[in-house]
Amino acid sequence: MIRLLSTTLLAAALLAATAQAQTAGPTSGAPAEKPASPAVALCKNAALNTLSAREPEIKDIYVDEDGATIAVSETKVEDTPVTRIIMAEAYLRTDRSDKPRRFLCLLGEKDKVLLTFFTAR
């Protein structure tokens, strides 16, 4: 009897957690824009500042976060700690009319952007 009761309680708890997870979020029918992760936003802003200084016609960068790799790192480049490495596809035109580029960003301590780099595919 106790085993049946504990199994029933566990099943009820799992079902409640699943139902709660499915209903979280906006309730309107419009799809919500995915917020940028803080690390990607930092990298994007640093890259945009650098690029727009050289090429003023670049007003924004689109970084594909759905396919991005954000890795936690415990390494150093000489004496500089690297805490996160971000790799993603990026477009220098937000309408994606240009070719996708590989985007690399290294973050250090206190979320300091150490390097942003674009390369053609």
PDB file of N, CA and C in Angstrom, residues 62 64 88-93 96-103 118-121:
ATOM      1  N   TYR A  62      23.462  40.123 -37.155  1.00  0.00           N
ATOM      2  CA  TYR A  62      22.549  39.057 -36.753  1.00  0.00           C
ATOM      3  C   TYR A  62      23.396  37.841 -36.381  1.00  0.00           C
ATOM      4  N   ASP A  64      23.111  33.974 -35.170  1.00  0.00           N
ATOM      5  CA  ASP A  64      22.183  32.857 -35.072  1.00  0.00           C
ATOM      6  C   ASP A  64      22.432  32.097 -33.772  1.00  0.00           C
ATOM      7  N   ALA A  88      29.354  30.818 -33.634  1.00  0.00           N
ATOM      8  CA  ALA A  88      28.022  30.859 -34.244  1.00  0.00           C
ATOM      9  C   ALA A  88      28.139  31.356 -35.675  1.00  0.00           C
ATOM     10  N   GLU A  89      27.048  31.233 -36.423  1.00  0.00           N
ATOM     11  CA  GLU A  89      26.957  31.874 -37.717  1.00  0.00           C
ATOM     12  C   GLU A  89      26.456  33.291 -37.494  1.00  0.00           C
ATOM     13  N   ALA A  90      26.975  34.198 -38.294  1.00  0.00           N
ATOM     14  CA  ALA A  90      26.563  35.593 -38.157  1.00  0.00           C
ATOM     15  C   ALA A  90      26.444  36.220 -39.539  1.00  0.00           C
ATOM     16  N   TYR A  91      25.595  37.219 -39.610  1.00  0.00           N
ATOM     17  CA  TYR A  91      25.400  37.995 -40.830  1.00  0.00           C
ATOM     18  C   TYR A  91      25.656  39.454 -40.500  1.00  0.00           C
ATOM     19  N   LEU A  92      26.349  40.143 -41.384  1.00  0.00           N
ATOM     20  CA  LEU A  92      26.623  41.559 -41.168  1.00  0.00           C
ATOM     21  C   LEU A  92      25.470  42.431 -41.634  1.00  0.00           C
ATOM     22  N   ARG A  93      24.475  41.814 -42.231  1.00  0.00           N
ATOM     23  CA  ARG A  93      23.226  42.500 -42.574  1.00  0.00           C
ATOM     24  C   ARG A  93      22.106  41.707 -41.918  1.00  0.00           C
ATOM     25  N   ARG A  96      19.891  39.135 -43.628  1.00  0.00           N
ATOM     26  CA  ARG A  96      20.589  37.926 -44.057  1.00  0.00           C
ATOM     27  C   ARG A  96      20.824  37.893 -45.569  1.00  0.00           C
ATOM     28  N   SER A  97      20.953  39.050 -46.187  1.00  0.00           N
ATOM     29  CA  SER A  97      21.183  39.093 -47.631  1.00  0.00           C
ATOM     30  C   SER A  97      22.653  38.858 -47.973  1.00  0.00           C
ATOM     31  N   ASP A  98      23.520  38.858 -46.994  1.00  0.00           N
ATOM     32  CA  ASP A  98      24.931  38.575 -47.249  1.00  0.00           C
ATOM     33  C   ASP A  98      25.232  37.112 -46.930  1.00  0.00           C
ATOM     34  N   LYS A  99      26.438  36.707 -47.147  1.00  0.00           N
ATOM     35  CA  LYS A  99      26.844  35.332 -46.856  1.00  0.00           C
ATOM     36  C   LYS A  99      26.994  35.144 -45.354  1.00  0.00           C
ATOM     37  N   PRO A 100      26.661  33.944 -44.867  1.00  0.00           N
ATOM     38  CA  PRO A 100      26.894  33.696 -43.444  1.00  0.00           C
ATOM     39  C   PRO A 100      28.389  33.634 -43.169  1.00  0.00           C
ATOM     40  N   ARG A 101      28.774  34.099 -42.021  1.00  0.00           N
ATOM     41  CA  ARG A 101      30.170  34.077 -41.595  1.00  0.00           C
ATOM     42  C   ARG A 101      30.253  33.326 -40.274  1.00  0.00           C
ATOM     43  N   ARG A 102      31.382  32.733 -40.022  1.00  0.00           N
ATOM     44  CA  ARG A 102      31.608  32.123 -38.720  1.00  0.00           C
ATOM     45  C   ARG A 102      32.018  33.232 -37.766  1.00  0.00           C
ATOM     46  N   PHE A 103      31.423  33.218 -36.591  1.00  0.00           N
ATOM     47  CA  PHE A 103      31.674  34.231 -35.573  1.00  0.00           C
ATOM     48  C   PHE A 103      32.296  33.542 -34.379  1.00  0.00           C
ATOM     49  N   PHE A 118      35.419  37.358 -37.240  1.00  0.00           N
ATOM     50  CA  PHE A 118      34.539  36.868 -38.301  1.00  0.00           C
ATOM     51  C   PHE A 118      35.404  36.258 -39.383  1.00  0.00           C
ATOM     52  N   THR A 119      34.923  35.179 -39.961  1.00  0.00           N
ATOM     53  CA  THR A 119      35.596  34.596 -41.104  1.00  0.00           C
ATOM     54  C   THR A 119      34.557  34.169 -42.127  1.00  0.00           C
ATOM     55  N   ALA A 120      34.890  34.282 -43.406  1.00  0.00           N
ATOM     56  CA  ALA A 120      33.972  33.839 -44.452  1.00  0.00           C
ATOM     57  C   ALA A 120      33.937  32.317 -44.436  1.00  0.00           C
ATOM     58  N   ARG A 121      32.790  31.751 -44.764  1.00  0.00           N
ATOM     59  CA  ARG A 121      32.665  30.286 -44.781  1.00  0.00           C
ATOM     60  C   ARG A 121      33.243  29.718 -46.012  1.00  0.00           C
TER      61      ARG A 121
END
